[in-house]
mmCIF file of C-alpha atoms in Angstrom:
data_model
loop_
_atom_site.group_PDB
_atom_site.id
_atom_site.type_symbol
_atom_site.label_atom_id
_atom_site.label_comp_id
_atom_site.label_asym_id
_atom_site.label_seq_id
_atom_site.Cartn_x
_atom_site.Cartn_y
_atom_site.Cartn_z
ATOM 1 C CA MET L 460 -16.350 -32.457 -46.951
ATOM 2 C CA ASP L 461 -18.875 -33.324 -44.239
ATOM 3 C CA LEU L 462 -21.103 -35.941 -45.787
ATOM 4 C CA SER L 463 -23.224 -36.305 -42.662
ATOM 5 C CA VAL L 464 -24.998 -33.048 -43.432
ATOM 6 C CA SER L 465 -27.466 -33.249 -46.346
ATOM 7 C CA VAL L 466 -27.943 -30.437 -48.901
ATOM 8 C CA ASP L 467 -31.528 -29.976 -47.532
ATOM 9 C CA ASP L 468 -30.102 -29.409 -44.071
ATOM 10 C CA ARG L 469 -27.675 -26.904 -45.449
ATOM 11 C CA ILE L 470 -30.473 -25.072 -47.149
ATOM 12 C CA ARG L 471 -32.588 -25.030 -44.021
ATOM 13 C CA ALA L 472 -29.589 -23.618 -42.069
ATOM 14 C CA LEU L 473 -28.952 -20.960 -44.660
ATOM 15 C CA THR L 474 -32.650 -19.960 -44.676
ATOM 16 C CA THR L 475 -32.750 -19.705 -40.932
ATOM 17 C CA ALA L 476 -29.488 -17.736 -40.678
ATOM 18 C CA LEU L 477 -30.555 -15.200 -43.265
ATOM 19 C CA ALA L 478 -34.120 -14.801 -41.841
ATOM 20 C CA ASP L 479 -32.636 -14.301 -38.324
ATOM 21 C CA ALA L 480 -30.064 -11.728 -39.637
ATOM 22 C CA VAL L 481 -32.922 -9.560 -41.024
ATOM 23 C CA PRO L 482 -36.285 -10.141 -39.196
ATOM 24 C CA GLY L 483 -39.081 -9.912 -41.662
ATOM 25 C CA SER L 484 -36.978 -10.807 -44.631
ATOM 26 C CA VAL L 485 -38.120 -13.643 -46.928
ATOM 27 C CA VAL L 486 -35.735 -16.383 -48.197
ATOM 28 C CA THR L 487 -36.905 -18.477 -51.102
ATOM 29 C CA LEU L 488 -35.211 -21.317 -53.003
ATOM 30 C CA ARG L 489 -34.628 -20.818 -56.682
ATOM 31 C CA GLY L 490 -33.171 -22.617 -59.719
ATOM 32 C CA SER L 491 -33.083 -26.374 -60.271
ATOM 33 C CA ARG L 492 -33.594 -27.184 -56.601
ATOM 34 C CA ALA L 493 -36.778 -25.180 -56.499
ATOM 35 C CA ALA L 494 -37.950 -26.834 -59.745
ATOM 36 C CA GLY L 495 -37.139 -30.372 -58.394
ATOM 37 C CA THR L 496 -34.646 -30.936 -61.304
ATOM 38 C CA GLU L 497 -31.475 -30.740 -59.300
ATOM 39 C CA ASP L 498 -28.646 -33.248 -59.638
ATOM 40 C CA GLU L 499 -25.347 -33.923 -57.924
ATOM 41 C CA PHE L 500 -23.758 -30.962 -59.633
ATOM 42 C CA SER L 501 -26.453 -28.398 -58.673
ATOM 43 C CA ASP L 502 -25.520 -25.338 -56.656
ATOM 44 C CA ILE L 503 -27.765 -23.697 -54.157
ATOM 45 C CA ASP L 504 -29.754 -20.694 -55.560
ATOM 46 C CA LEU L 505 -31.575 -18.542 -52.993
ATOM 47 C CA ARG L 506 -33.350 -15.199 -53.146
ATOM 48 C CA TRP L 507 -33.281 -13.046 -49.979
ATOM 49 C CA GLY L 508 -35.924 -10.325 -50.007
ATOM 50 C CA VAL L 509 -34.807 -7.679 -47.514
ATOM 51 C CA GLY L 510 -37.044 -4.772 -48.281
ATOM 52 C CA THR L 511 -35.502 -1.278 -48.061
ATOM 53 C CA ILE L 512 -32.463 -2.212 -45.940
ATOM 54 C CA GLY L 513 -30.361 -3.888 -48.620
ATOM 55 C CA ASP L 514 -27.075 -2.268 -47.505
ATOM 56 C CA ARG L 515 -27.604 -3.253 -43.920
ATOM 57 C CA ALA L 516 -28.508 -6.843 -44.925
ATOM 58 C CA LEU L 517 -25.337 -7.180 -47.040
ATOM 59 C CA GLU L 518 -23.251 -5.836 -44.115
ATOM 60 C CA SER L 519 -24.732 -8.497 -41.822
ATOM 61 C CA LEU L 520 -24.014 -11.318 -44.360
ATOM 62 C CA PRO L 521 -20.568 -12.540 -43.040
ATOM 63 C CA SER L 522 -21.764 -12.974 -39.401
ATOM 64 C CA ALA L 523 -25.025 -14.634 -40.584
ATOM 65 C CA LEU L 524 -23.107 -17.107 -42.779
ATOM 66 C CA GLY L 525 -20.604 -17.672 -40.050
ATOM 67 C CA THR L 526 -23.232 -19.313 -37.902
ATOM 68 C CA ILE L 527 -23.454 -22.150 -40.492
ATOM 69 C CA GLY L 528 -19.832 -22.886 -41.076
ATOM 70 C CA THR L 529 -16.479 -21.446 -42.165
ATOM 71 C CA VAL L 530 -16.870 -19.228 -45.247
ATOM 72 C CA GLU L 531 -14.067 -19.927 -47.698
ATOM 73 C CA SER L 532 -15.118 -17.234 -50.245
ATOM 74 C CA LEU L 533 -17.702 -14.432 -50.182
ATOM 75 C CA ARG L 534 -17.880 -12.402 -53.390
ATOM 76 C CA LEU L 535 -20.174 -9.629 -54.499
ATOM 77 C CA ASP L 536 -20.833 -9.615 -58.222
ATOM 78 C CA PRO L 537 -19.412 -6.293 -59.464
ATOM 79 C CA ASP L 538 -22.417 -5.772 -61.834
ATOM 80 C CA GLU L 539 -24.834 -3.848 -59.756
ATOM 81 C CA GLU L 540 -28.528 -3.376 -60.379
ATOM 82 C CA ARG L 541 -30.658 -0.816 -58.595
ATOM 83 C CA ASP L 542 -32.741 -3.300 -56.614
ATOM 84 C CA ARG L 543 -30.624 -6.465 -56.392
ATOM 85 C CA ARG L 544 -27.132 -7.724 -55.681
ATOM 86 C CA LEU L 545 -25.707 -11.137 -56.420
ATOM 87 C CA VAL L 546 -23.404 -12.807 -53.881
ATOM 88 C CA PHE L 547 -21.503 -15.970 -54.354
ATOM 89 C CA VAL L 548 -20.646 -18.017 -51.229
ATOM 90 C CA ARG L 549 -18.379 -21.046 -50.766
ATOM 91 C CA PHE L 550 -18.091 -22.854 -47.488
ATOM 92 C CA THR L 551 -14.798 -24.606 -46.621
ATOM 93 C CA ASP L 552 -16.298 -28.069 -45.883
ATOM 94 C CA TRP L 553 -18.976 -28.007 -48.617
ATOM 95 C CA SER L 554 -18.561 -29.500 -52.054
ATOM 96 C CA LEU L 555 -17.532 -27.042 -54.785
ATOM 97 C CA PHE L 556 -20.752 -27.971 -56.458
ATOM 98 C CA GLU L 557 -22.608 -26.570 -53.466
ATOM 99 C CA ARG L 558 -21.735 -22.972 -54.042
ATOM 100 C CA VAL L 559 -24.472 -20.612 -52.863
ATOM 101 C CA ASP L 560 -25.679 -18.112 -55.464
ATOM 102 C CA LEU L 561 -27.567 -15.554 -53.291
ATOM 103 C CA GLU L 562 -29.666 -12.918 -54.915
ATOM 104 C CA VAL L 563 -30.331 -10.112 -52.403
ATOM 105 C CA ALA L 564 -33.396 -8.118 -53.382
ATOM 106 C CA GLY L 565 -34.080 -4.790 -51.827
ATOM 107 C CA GLY L 566 -33.128 -1.173 -51.714
ATOM 108 C CA PHE L 567 -29.446 -0.266 -51.971
ATOM 109 C CA GLY L 568 -27.298 2.822 -51.683
ATOM 110 C CA ASP L 569 -23.995 3.548 -53.367
ATOM 111 C CA ARG L 570 -21.531 2.134 -50.890
ATOM 112 C CA ALA L 571 -20.198 -1.420 -50.975
ATOM 113 C CA PRO L 572 -20.301 -3.521 -47.758
ATOM 114 C CA SER L 573 -17.118 -3.433 -45.708
ATOM 115 C CA TRP L 574 -16.347 -7.099 -46.495
ATOM 116 C CA VAL L 575 -16.094 -6.606 -50.287
ATOM 117 C CA ARG L 576 -12.580 -7.295 -51.682
ATOM 118 C CA PRO L 577 -11.406 -6.879 -55.204
ATOM 119 C CA TRP L 578 -12.770 -9.468 -57.652
ATOM 120 C CA SER L 579 -10.142 -12.143 -58.257
ATOM 121 C CA PRO L 580 -9.708 -13.166 -61.890
ATOM 122 C CA ALA L 581 -7.918 -16.285 -60.762
ATOM 123 C CA GLU L 582 -10.723 -17.390 -58.480
ATOM 124 C CA SER L 583 -13.212 -16.611 -61.237
ATOM 125 C CA ALA L 584 -11.197 -18.789 -63.705
ATOM 126 C CA LEU L 585 -11.127 -21.669 -61.253
ATOM 127 C CA MET L 586 -14.918 -21.354 -60.835
ATOM 128 C CA ASN L 587 -15.097 -21.583 -64.666
ATOM 129 C CA ALA L 588 -13.152 -24.801 -64.365
ATOM 130 C CA VAL L 589 -15.690 -26.103 -61.791
ATOM 131 C CA ALA L 590 -18.552 -25.204 -64.181
ATOM 132 C CA ALA L 591 -16.709 -27.115 -66.979
ATOM 133 C CA VAL L 592 -16.520 -30.227 -64.699
ATOM 134 C CA LYS L 593 -20.243 -29.906 -64.058
ATOM 135 C CA ALA L 594 -20.920 -29.627 -67.778
ATOM 136 C CA VAL L 595 -18.896 -32.798 -68.508
ATOM 137 C CA GLY L 596 -20.624 -34.643 -65.722
ATOM 138 C CA ARG L 597 -24.041 -33.662 -67.046
ATOM 139 C CA GLY L 598 -23.066 -34.405 -70.596
ATOM 140 C CA ARG L 599 -24.239 -30.991 -71.651
ATOM 141 C CA GLY L 600 -23.114 -27.434 -71.589
ATOM 142 C CA ASP L 601 -20.517 -25.263 -73.250
ATOM 143 C CA VAL L 602 -17.317 -26.783 -71.851
ATOM 144 C CA ASP L 603 -15.174 -25.081 -74.538
ATOM 145 C CA GLY L 604 -16.678 -21.684 -73.855
ATOM 146 C CA LEU L 605 -16.340 -22.061 -70.053
ATOM 147 C CA LEU L 606 -12.626 -23.005 -70.307
ATOM 148 C CA ALA L 607 -11.924 -20.307 -72.921
ATOM 149 C CA ARG L 608 -13.562 -17.684 -70.670
ATOM 150 C CA GLY L 609 -11.572 -18.947 -67.699
ATOM 151 C CA ALA L 610 -8.326 -18.629 -69.571
ATOM 152 C CA ALA L 611 -9.318 -15.216 -70.908
ATOM 153 C CA ARG L 612 -9.841 -13.977 -67.362
ATOM 154 C CA LEU L 613 -6.190 -14.698 -66.823
ATOM 155 C CA GLY L 614 -5.082 -13.162 -70.122
ATOM 156 C CA ALA L 615 -4.317 -16.561 -71.598
ATOM 157 C CA PRO L 616 -5.360 -18.123 -74.850
ATOM 158 C CA PRO L 617 -7.888 -20.983 -74.839
ATOM 159 C CA PRO L 618 -5.912 -24.083 -73.769
ATOM 160 C CA PRO L 619 -5.433 -27.050 -76.096
ATOM 161 C CA GLY L 620 -5.814 -30.761 -75.454
ATOM 162 C CA SER L 621 -8.355 -33.003 -73.829
ATOM 163 C CA VAL L 622 -10.955 -31.586 -71.509
ATOM 164 C CA ALA L 623 -8.957 -32.754 -68.470
ATOM 165 C CA GLU L 624 -5.760 -31.196 -69.852
ATOM 166 C CA ARG L 625 -7.592 -27.894 -70.589
ATOM 167 C CA ILE L 626 -8.971 -27.862 -67.084
ATOM 168 C CA ASP L 627 -5.579 -28.472 -65.672
ATOM 169 C CA ALA L 628 -4.159 -25.700 -67.918
ATOM 170 C CA VAL L 629 -6.678 -23.198 -66.528
ATOM 171 C CA VAL L 630 -5.937 -24.355 -62.982
ATOM 172 C CA GLU L 631 -2.223 -23.986 -63.536
ATOM 173 C CA ALA L 632 -2.687 -20.479 -65.011
ATOM 174 C CA ALA L 633 -4.843 -19.418 -62.121
ATOM 175 C CA VAL L 634 -2.159 -20.490 -59.591
ATOM 176 C CA ARG L 635 0.505 -18.693 -61.488
ATOM 177 C CA ALA L 636 -1.620 -15.540 -61.501
ATOM 178 C CA ASP L 637 -2.564 -15.750 -57.904
ATOM 179 C CA PRO L 638 -0.687 -18.218 -55.678
ATOM 180 C CA ALA L 639 -3.212 -17.588 -52.903
ATOM 181 C CA GLN L 640 -5.598 -19.745 -54.936
ATOM 182 C CA ARG L 641 -3.595 -22.948 -54.397
ATOM 183 C CA ALA L 642 -6.019 -24.539 -52.029
ATOM 184 C CA LEU L 643 -9.003 -23.876 -54.284
ATOM 185 C CA ALA L 644 -6.975 -25.163 -57.237
ATOM 186 C CA ALA L 645 -6.242 -28.377 -55.424
ATOM 187 C CA ARG L 646 -9.994 -28.839 -54.761
ATOM 188 C CA VAL L 647 -10.732 -28.246 -58.464
ATOM 189 C CA ARG L 648 -8.123 -30.805 -59.524
ATOM 190 C CA ALA L 649 -9.682 -33.321 -57.156
ATOM 191 C CA LEU L 650 -12.994 -32.921 -59.045
ATOM 192 C CA VAL L 651 -11.324 -34.018 -62.228
ATOM 193 C CA THR L 652 -9.635 -37.104 -60.778
#
C-alpha cells in the first residue's frame, strides 16, 4: 500500500476523475468522512449525481477510475433501484479499509454496463471478513453476524472458534470456492495478523 498518498488526496483524485468523466455531474462525500467521524477503518463513501445519463456514466467508470490507479475490483450491486446504482471499488495499492462505495444517482435504462461480471460469493464473503476485522478494531458491530453471513454466501455453516479462527475459516472457504480470490484472501489474512 502506498502510504505517501493520504486518504484526502485519494478522495480529491476520485472527485476530479468522476467530475471529468461526466461534465456537469456532482460528486459529494457521504458517510463518516462527511460527518467528520471517520477512523482508520472507514471506507470512502461518495455520491455521484449524473442526471439523466446514468447508463453512460456507469459505462465510463472503468476508464475514469483507471486514471487514479489500478482497479482490483469493480462490482455493481445486483439490487437495482430506479434512480440509483451502488458500485463497490477496490484499488490494488489501497488499504482494504479504503474501499470506495459509490452511489451513482441518475436515470438508468435496463441494460447493465459492459464491465459488469457475475457477483462473486467468495469475494463477498471475504469482504464480510474485512467488515468483521473493522468491527473488532472498533470494538463494536455484529462480528458474529458478519462472519455467519460470509460463510452462508459460500454455503457453509457459521464457523466455530475465536474471532481470528472464524475469520480464517471464512477466508479458507472463500479460496476453496474460488481459487481466483487467493490474492484478496492473503490481504484479508494480513489484516488479522
